[in-house]
Amino acid sequence: MTHPQEWLKVTSTGLYCAPGDFYIDPARPVERAVITHGHSDHARPGHRQVLATAGTLAVMGARFGAEAAAQTQAAAYGETIRIGDVLVRLAPAGHVLGSAQVVLEHGGSRVVVSGDYKRRPDPTCAPFEPVRCDVFVTEATFGLPVFRHPPDDAEIGRLLDSLRLFPERGHVVGVYALGKCQRVIALLRRAGYSAPIYLHGALQELCELYRAQGIELGDLRPATAAARVELAGQIVLAPPAAMADRWARRLPDPVVAMASGWMRVRARARQRGVELPLVISDHADWDELTRTFEDVGAPELWVTHGREEALIHYATGKGIRARALSLVGREEEGQ
Ligand SMILES: [Zn+2]
Ligand SMILES: [Zn+2]
């Protein structure tokens, strides 16, 4: 048996699988890449060959156009593909539409590179599938015991309560364009909210893409086409960057909300001028991370980026060998 450390290497470009001669989520254009999902810190333009799910390829196409990749290959979840001397399979990661874990088999061992993931149900993507393995490669965005995300429905309930309390105020919610936006819409619909939801222009294309992939989002309208008075008591979604500028002021007396795992940190909410912080995250919290390590049963854990120390301490206490990879280029979109 060849230890995965011998064939899956940390380089300045990212994780490199030598027997297949490909990178996973490389930080620079490469000959051959396997991409876990469409967030900009994982999917970059300019690779020659890209293997990913059809959902991820669609997102990359929408974001990068002709620059997305010279050649693409779509893999269905569960389909096994041989690349060089490695068997590669994509398994759902539950993070955003099309997101996948990369399951690698070589030299008698199995490694799972999980990309970004979460464990709680998300109506806009396939649920995370735990895959038993010898090495589990994990992110650690919220890898501290203080991070415990509340139930999504409770957070959505707080937004709906605020709408009832302040029917004269427009409610603008900061959401990342890929994943969080569509999830917040789907959660609102699930909570019985059927009114139109207004969108900043930067969010429209990916919502259309989700719809084309079969995700129901209900009545969506461009915020720019609506008169100021029409937006009273309505929900408007905008990318976080738009919240900081004049854009939000088009709303009548806006309630500024933001949907992010970071809203658990009150200082961050205050700093961004967020009146209604909604703790809705597309990343695993502490309990989801530790439960996942149990589910995959790996004797060895590699932590790619985030808050590694507490997780490594936790894993070591459970008899799991753990190391920090400190991958570069993860600036974390879509938390
Ligand atoms: Zn992501
Ligand atoms: Zn990420």
Tab-separated table of C-alpha atoms and ligand atoms in Angstrom:
chain	number	residue	atom	x	y	z
A	1	MET	CA	0.000	0.000	0.000
A	2	THR	CA	1.288	3.427	-0.945
A	3	HIS	CA	0.564	6.087	1.637
A	4	PRO	CA	-1.505	8.935	0.117
A	5	GLN	CA	1.166	11.395	1.241
A	6	GLU	CA	3.341	9.800	-1.470
A	7	TRP	CA	0.926	10.538	-4.308
A	8	LEU	CA	-1.340	13.418	-3.249
A	9	LYS	CA	0.908	16.439	-2.795
A	10	VAL	CA	0.456	19.952	-1.494
A	11	THR	CA	1.998	22.367	-4.009
A	12	SER	CA	1.841	26.136	-4.418
A	13	THR	CA	-0.800	25.524	-7.122
A	14	GLY	CA	-2.907	23.333	-4.865
A	15	LEU	CA	-3.454	19.623	-4.228
A	16	TYR	CA	-1.712	17.608	-6.950
A	17	CYS	CA	-2.548	13.974	-7.659
A	18	ALA	CA	0.658	12.608	-9.207
A	19	PRO	CA	-0.522	9.222	-10.598
A	20	GLY	CA	-3.370	10.998	-12.433
A	21	ASP	CA	-1.358	14.138	-13.239
A	22	PHE	CA	-4.145	16.506	-12.205
A	23	TYR	CA	-4.853	19.181	-9.613
A	24	ILE	CA	-7.925	19.575	-7.442
A	25	ASP	CA	-9.272	23.181	-7.319
A	26	PRO	CA	-5.924	24.643	-8.476
A	27	ALA	CA	-5.085	28.266	-7.746
A	28	ARG	CA	-3.661	28.788	-11.274
A	29	PRO	CA	-4.514	27.547	-14.767
A	30	VAL	CA	-3.280	23.955	-15.265
A	31	GLU	CA	-3.412	21.217	-17.898
A	32	ARG	CA	-5.896	19.091	-16.017
A	33	ALA	CA	-8.138	20.024	-13.083
A	34	VAL	CA	-10.879	18.386	-11.074
A	35	ILE	CA	-13.139	21.096	-9.644
A	36	THR	CA	-15.254	20.547	-6.520
A	37	HIS	CA	-17.663	23.476	-7.015
A	38	GLY	CA	-18.175	26.863	-8.637
A	39	HIS	CA	-17.103	29.280	-5.865
A	40	SER	CA	-14.318	31.548	-7.027
A	41	ASP	CA	-11.768	30.261	-4.506
A	42	HIS	CA	-12.132	26.752	-6.022
A	43	ALA	CA	-13.142	27.219	-9.671
A	44	ARG	CA	-10.864	29.411	-11.734
A	45	PRO	CA	-10.856	30.017	-15.479
A	46	GLY	CA	-8.200	28.988	-17.975
A	47	HIS	CA	-7.589	25.280	-17.364
A	48	ARG	CA	-7.129	23.076	-20.402
A	49	GLN	CA	-9.219	20.133	-19.179
A	50	VAL	CA	-11.787	20.245	-16.392
A	51	LEU	CA	-13.637	17.357	-14.810
A	52	ALA	CA	-16.613	18.364	-12.637
A	53	THR	CA	-20.332	17.761	-12.223
A	54	ALA	CA	-22.657	19.156	-14.898
A	55	GLY	CA	-23.930	21.665	-12.304
A	56	THR	CA	-20.436	22.976	-11.582
A	57	LEU	CA	-19.585	23.136	-15.298
A	58	ALA	CA	-22.769	25.160	-15.878
A	59	VAL	CA	-21.787	27.597	-13.112
A	60	MET	CA	-18.257	27.928	-14.529
A	61	GLY	CA	-19.710	28.526	-17.992
A	62	ALA	CA	-21.991	31.266	-16.635
A	63	ARG	CA	-19.171	32.931	-14.743
A	64	PHE	CA	-16.259	32.605	-17.161
A	65	GLY	CA	-17.840	32.124	-20.586
A	66	ALA	CA	-15.381	30.880	-23.182
A	67	GLU	CA	-12.525	31.181	-20.641
A	68	ALA	CA	-14.026	28.442	-18.440
A	69	ALA	CA	-11.883	25.633	-19.906
A	70	ALA	CA	-10.699	24.387	-23.295
A	71	GLN	CA	-12.231	20.963	-22.661
A	72	THR	CA	-14.796	19.877	-20.118
A	73	GLN	CA	-15.961	16.496	-18.942
A	74	ALA	CA	-19.097	16.127	-16.835
A	75	ALA	CA	-19.214	13.336	-14.270
A	76	ALA	CA	-22.424	12.250	-12.571
A	77	TYR	CA	-22.343	11.666	-8.817
A	78	GLY	CA	-21.196	8.105	-8.241
A	79	GLU	CA	-19.701	7.563	-11.691
A	80	THR	CA	-16.156	6.163	-11.583
A	81	ILE	CA	-13.625	7.571	-14.033
A	82	ARG	CA	-10.053	6.411	-14.507
A	83	ILE	CA	-7.481	9.163	-14.906
A	84	GLY	CA	-3.991	7.738	-15.392
A	85	ASP	CA	-3.473	5.344	-12.506
A	86	VAL	CA	-6.223	6.735	-10.267
A	87	LEU	CA	-9.929	6.007	-9.946
A	88	VAL	CA	-11.892	9.224	-9.479
A	89	ARG	CA	-15.488	9.513	-8.329
A	90	LEU	CA	-17.530	12.577	-7.357
A	91	ALA	CA	-19.862	12.377	-4.348
A	92	PRO	CA	-22.354	15.077	-3.280
A	93	ALA	CA	-20.979	17.648	-0.800
A	94	GLY	CA	-24.259	19.424	0.085
A	95	HIS	CA	-22.592	22.843	-0.235
A	96	VAL	CA	-24.082	24.482	-3.387
A	97	LEU	CA	-25.601	23.249	-6.659
A	98	GLY	CA	-23.237	20.741	-8.274
A	99	SER	CA	-20.791	20.676	-5.340
A	100	ALA	CA	-18.818	17.472	-5.024
A	101	GLN	CA	-16.301	15.650	-2.914
A	102	VAL	CA	-13.532	14.032	-4.922
A	103	VAL	CA	-13.004	10.366	-4.044
A	104	LEU	CA	-9.581	9.096	-5.142
A	105	GLU	CA	-8.394	5.499	-5.133
A	106	HIS	CA	-4.813	4.569	-5.765
A	107	GLY	CA	-2.267	2.092	-4.452
A	108	GLY	CA	-4.762	0.374	-2.162
A	109	SER	CA	-5.970	3.479	-0.340
A	110	ARG	CA	-8.885	5.830	-0.642
A	111	VAL	CA	-8.727	9.583	-0.090
A	112	VAL	CA	-11.744	11.873	0.005
A	113	VAL	CA	-11.124	15.554	-0.791
A	114	SER	CA	-14.359	17.051	0.469
A	115	GLY	CA	-14.013	20.616	-0.853
A	116	ASP	CA	-16.521	22.785	1.024
A	117	TYR	CA	-19.448	20.968	2.591
A	118	LYS	CA	-22.313	21.061	5.044
A	119	ARG	CA	-24.537	18.408	6.558
A	120	ARG	CA	-27.874	20.114	7.061
A	121	PRO	CA	-30.538	19.689	4.379
A	122	ASP	CA	-30.513	22.288	1.590
A	123	PRO	CA	-33.433	22.278	-0.880
A	124	THR	CA	-31.137	23.552	-3.656
A	125	CYS	CA	-28.538	20.761	-3.771
A	126	ALA	CA	-27.951	17.049	-3.233
A	127	PRO	CA	-27.160	16.095	0.394
A	128	PHE	CA	-23.610	15.313	1.555
A	129	GLU	CA	-22.769	11.644	1.226
A	130	PRO	CA	-20.276	10.291	3.771
A	131	VAL	CA	-17.691	8.058	2.074
A	132	ARG	CA	-15.531	5.759	4.247
A	133	CYS	CA	-11.878	6.450	3.541
A	134	ASP	CA	-8.270	6.223	4.721
A	135	VAL	CA	-7.616	9.965	4.527
A	136	PHE	CA	-10.321	12.620	4.772
A	137	VAL	CA	-9.367	16.075	3.524
A	138	THR	CA	-11.530	18.723	5.174
A	139	GLU	CA	-12.019	22.459	5.265
A	140	ALA	CA	-12.226	24.176	8.672
A	141	THR	CA	-13.943	27.497	7.941
A	142	PHE	CA	-16.004	27.224	11.123
A	143	GLY	CA	-13.643	24.861	12.934
A	144	LEU	CA	-14.096	26.215	16.433
A	145	PRO	CA	-16.516	24.872	19.072
A	146	VAL	CA	-18.039	28.369	19.344
A	147	PHE	CA	-19.450	27.965	15.822
A	148	ARG	CA	-22.777	26.197	16.109
A	149	HIS	CA	-25.203	27.340	13.440
A	150	PRO	CA	-28.840	27.591	14.603
A	151	PRO	CA	-31.611	25.831	12.611
A	152	ASP	CA	-32.192	27.544	9.219
A	153	ASP	CA	-35.946	27.730	9.744
A	154	ALA	CA	-35.500	29.751	12.930
A	155	GLU	CA	-33.309	32.285	11.094
A	156	ILE	CA	-35.787	32.558	8.201
A	157	GLY	CA	-38.532	32.963	10.832
A	158	ARG	CA	-36.687	35.987	12.252
A	159	LEU	CA	-36.657	37.592	8.803
A	160	LEU	CA	-40.391	36.956	8.357
A	161	ASP	CA	-41.082	38.322	11.875
A	162	SER	CA	-39.238	41.511	10.982
A	163	LEU	CA	-41.344	41.885	7.811
A	164	ARG	CA	-44.496	41.639	9.912
A	165	LEU	CA	-43.168	44.102	12.494
A	166	PHE	CA	-41.979	46.681	9.946
A	167	PRO	CA	-44.331	46.458	6.957
A	168	GLU	CA	-43.319	49.950	5.827
A	169	ARG	CA	-39.620	49.126	5.585
A	170	GLY	CA	-37.812	47.403	2.718
A	171	HIS	CA	-35.783	44.369	3.852
A	172	VAL	CA	-32.496	43.970	2.030
A	173	VAL	CA	-30.658	40.705	2.662
A	174	GLY	CA	-26.972	40.316	1.773
A	175	VAL	CA	-26.347	36.934	0.140
A	176	TYR	CA	-23.504	35.410	-1.871
A	177	ALA	CA	-24.521	35.037	-5.510
A	178	LEU	CA	-23.833	31.308	-5.775
A	179	GLY	CA	-25.670	29.079	-3.334
A	180	LYS	CA	-26.683	31.318	-0.470
A	181	CYS	CA	-28.968	33.433	-2.631
A	182	GLN	CA	-30.919	30.475	-3.999
A	183	ARG	CA	-30.966	28.685	-0.652
A	184	VAL	CA	-32.438	31.705	1.148
A	185	ILE	CA	-35.119	31.945	-1.553
A	186	ALA	CA	-35.899	28.222	-1.316
A	187	LEU	CA	-36.057	28.389	2.505
A	188	LEU	CA	-38.439	31.358	2.314
A	189	ARG	CA	-40.661	29.421	-0.091
A	190	ARG	CA	-40.586	26.386	2.181
A	191	ALA	CA	-41.680	28.636	5.061
A	192	GLY	CA	-44.755	29.542	3.003
A	193	TYR	CA	-43.574	32.941	1.753
A	194	SER	CA	-45.020	33.230	-1.756
A	195	ALA	CA	-44.746	37.003	-2.400
A	196	PRO	CA	-42.359	38.191	-5.122
A	197	ILE	CA	-38.696	38.313	-4.066
A	198	TYR	CA	-36.685	41.159	-5.604
A	199	LEU	CA	-33.143	40.620	-6.859
A	200	HIS	CA	-30.106	42.818	-7.416
A	201	GLY	CA	-28.980	42.443	-11.048
A	202	ALA	CA	-25.824	40.530	-10.062
A	203	LEU	CA	-27.938	37.661	-8.695
A	204	GLN	CA	-30.264	37.081	-11.611
A	205	GLU	CA	-28.148	34.923	-13.882
A	206	LEU	CA	-27.318	32.276	-11.277
A	207	CYS	CA	-30.966	32.131	-10.169
A	208	GLU	CA	-31.900	31.430	-13.790
A	209	LEU	CA	-29.220	28.751	-13.906
A	210	TYR	CA	-30.609	27.067	-10.763
A	211	ARG	CA	-34.070	27.130	-12.297
A	212	ALA	CA	-32.754	25.562	-15.497
A	213	GLN	CA	-31.345	22.773	-13.278
A	214	GLY	CA	-34.810	22.170	-11.873
A	215	ILE	CA	-34.706	24.164	-8.604
A	216	GLU	CA	-38.030	25.935	-7.908
A	217	LEU	CA	-37.565	29.537	-6.755
A	218	GLY	CA	-41.021	31.051	-7.303
A	219	ASP	CA	-41.754	34.650	-8.333
A	220	LEU	CA	-38.458	36.589	-8.716
A	221	ARG	CA	-38.324	40.178	-9.984
A	222	PRO	CA	-35.532	42.632	-10.765
A	223	ALA	CA	-35.204	45.167	-7.924
A	224	THR	CA	-34.152	47.930	-10.317
A	225	ALA	CA	-37.476	47.716	-12.182
A	226	ALA	CA	-39.481	48.257	-8.975
A	227	ALA	CA	-40.526	51.684	-7.712
A	228	ARG	CA	-39.237	52.646	-4.259
A	229	VAL	CA	-42.710	52.526	-2.723
A	230	GLU	CA	-43.306	49.033	-4.115
A	231	LEU	CA	-40.381	47.706	-2.058
A	232	ALA	CA	-41.913	48.607	1.318
A	233	GLY	CA	-42.472	45.408	3.273
A	234	GLN	CA	-40.725	43.359	0.570
A	235	ILE	CA	-37.596	41.204	0.546
A	236	VAL	CA	-34.749	42.325	-1.701
A	237	LEU	CA	-31.640	40.174	-2.097
A	238	ALA	CA	-28.292	41.752	-2.959
A	239	PRO	CA	-24.644	40.646	-2.973
A	240	PRO	CA	-22.742	41.698	0.178
A	241	ALA	CA	-20.681	44.225	-1.804
A	242	ALA	CA	-23.816	46.110	-2.854
A	243	MET	CA	-24.917	46.505	0.764
A	244	ALA	CA	-21.933	48.657	1.588
A	245	ASP	CA	-22.592	51.194	-1.182
A	246	ARG	CA	-25.509	53.404	-2.075
A	247	TRP	CA	-27.460	50.587	-3.638
A	248	ALA	CA	-29.412	49.661	-0.478
A	249	ARG	CA	-30.604	53.258	-0.123
A	250	ARG	CA	-33.022	52.808	-3.005
A	251	LEU	CA	-35.180	50.944	-0.485
A	252	PRO	CA	-37.610	52.755	1.820
A	253	ASP	CA	-36.014	52.919	5.327
A	254	PRO	CA	-34.149	49.649	4.749
A	255	VAL	CA	-33.694	46.908	7.331
A	256	VAL	CA	-30.228	45.611	6.457
A	257	ALA	CA	-29.928	41.856	6.946
A	258	MET	CA	-27.154	39.462	5.984
A	259	ALA	CA	-27.198	35.666	5.655
A	260	SER	CA	-23.797	34.234	6.568
A	261	GLY	CA	-22.200	31.890	9.063
A	262	TRP	CA	-20.077	34.856	10.137
A	263	MET	CA	-23.176	36.591	11.488
A	264	ARG	CA	-22.620	34.426	14.570
A	265	VAL	CA	-19.852	36.935	15.334
A	266	ARG	CA	-21.721	40.047	16.459
A	267	ALA	CA	-18.742	42.339	15.872
A	268	ARG	CA	-18.721	41.376	12.176
A	269	ALA	CA	-22.411	42.149	11.848
A	270	ARG	CA	-21.955	45.548	13.520
A	271	GLN	CA	-18.913	46.322	11.381
A	272	ARG	CA	-20.957	45.738	8.230
A	273	GLY	CA	-23.863	47.796	9.516
A	274	VAL	CA	-26.123	44.755	9.663
A	275	GLU	CA	-29.249	45.300	11.745
A	276	LEU	CA	-30.637	41.791	11.285
A	277	PRO	CA	-27.866	39.161	11.235
A	278	LEU	CA	-29.072	35.770	9.934
A	279	VAL	CA	-26.795	32.859	10.764
A	280	ILE	CA	-27.276	30.782	7.615
A	281	SER	CA	-24.126	29.042	6.440
A	282	ASP	CA	-23.195	26.772	3.556
A	283	HIS	CA	-20.264	25.440	5.576
A	284	ALA	CA	-20.280	22.774	8.270
A	285	ASP	CA	-20.289	24.078	11.833
A	286	TRP	CA	-18.269	22.451	14.620
A	287	ASP	CA	-20.812	19.690	15.266
A	288	GLU	CA	-21.203	18.917	11.560
A	289	LEU	CA	-17.416	18.748	11.101
A	290	THR	CA	-16.839	16.385	14.027
A	291	ARG	CA	-19.867	14.232	13.145
A	292	THR	CA	-18.496	13.921	9.611
A	293	PHE	CA	-15.118	12.683	10.849
A	294	GLU	CA	-16.989	9.954	12.707
A	295	ASP	CA	-19.127	9.075	9.695
A	296	VAL	CA	-16.195	8.697	7.284
A	297	GLY	CA	-14.126	6.764	9.840
A	298	ALA	CA	-10.793	7.916	8.438
A	299	PRO	CA	-7.747	7.221	10.634
A	300	GLU	CA	-6.152	10.315	9.112
A	301	LEU	CA	-7.392	13.860	8.594
A	302	TRP	CA	-5.867	16.615	6.459
A	303	VAL	CA	-7.183	20.126	7.111
A	304	THR	CA	-6.989	22.452	4.114
A	305	HIS	CA	-7.934	25.916	5.260
A	306	GLY	CA	-9.701	27.798	8.008
A	307	ARG	CA	-9.277	27.333	11.739
A	308	GLU	CA	-7.205	24.172	11.842
A	309	GLU	CA	-5.848	24.137	15.368
A	310	ALA	CA	-8.958	23.238	17.356
A	311	LEU	CA	-9.912	20.531	14.858
A	312	ILE	CA	-6.447	19.024	14.908
A	313	HIS	CA	-6.510	19.027	18.692
A	314	TYR	CA	-9.948	17.384	18.647
A	315	ALA	CA	-8.910	14.745	16.108
A	316	THR	CA	-5.720	13.900	17.964
A	317	GLY	CA	-7.778	13.376	21.118
A	318	LYS	CA	-9.883	10.842	19.197
A	319	GLY	CA	-6.798	8.955	18.023
A	320	ILE	CA	-6.999	10.382	14.497
A	321	ARG	CA	-3.716	11.471	12.890
A	322	ALA	CA	-4.233	15.065	11.750
A	323	ARG	CA	-2.193	17.587	9.792
A	324	ALA	CA	-2.724	21.127	8.478
A	325	LEU	CA	-2.180	21.564	4.741
A	326	SER	CA	-2.402	25.383	4.722
A	327	LEU	CA	-3.476	25.549	1.083
A	328	VAL	CA	-3.088	28.939	-0.513
A	329	GLY	CA	-5.706	30.934	-2.385
A	330	ARG	CA	-8.816	30.152	-0.381
A	331	GLU	CA	-10.408	33.505	0.275
A	332	GLU	CA	-13.768	31.965	0.998
A	333	GLU	CA	-16.659	33.031	-1.058
A	334	GLY	CA	-20.063	31.882	-0.021
A	335	GLN	CA	-19.889	31.299	3.699
B	1	ZN	ZN	-17.529	27.133	-1.441
B	2	ZN	ZN	-14.086	27.481	-0.190
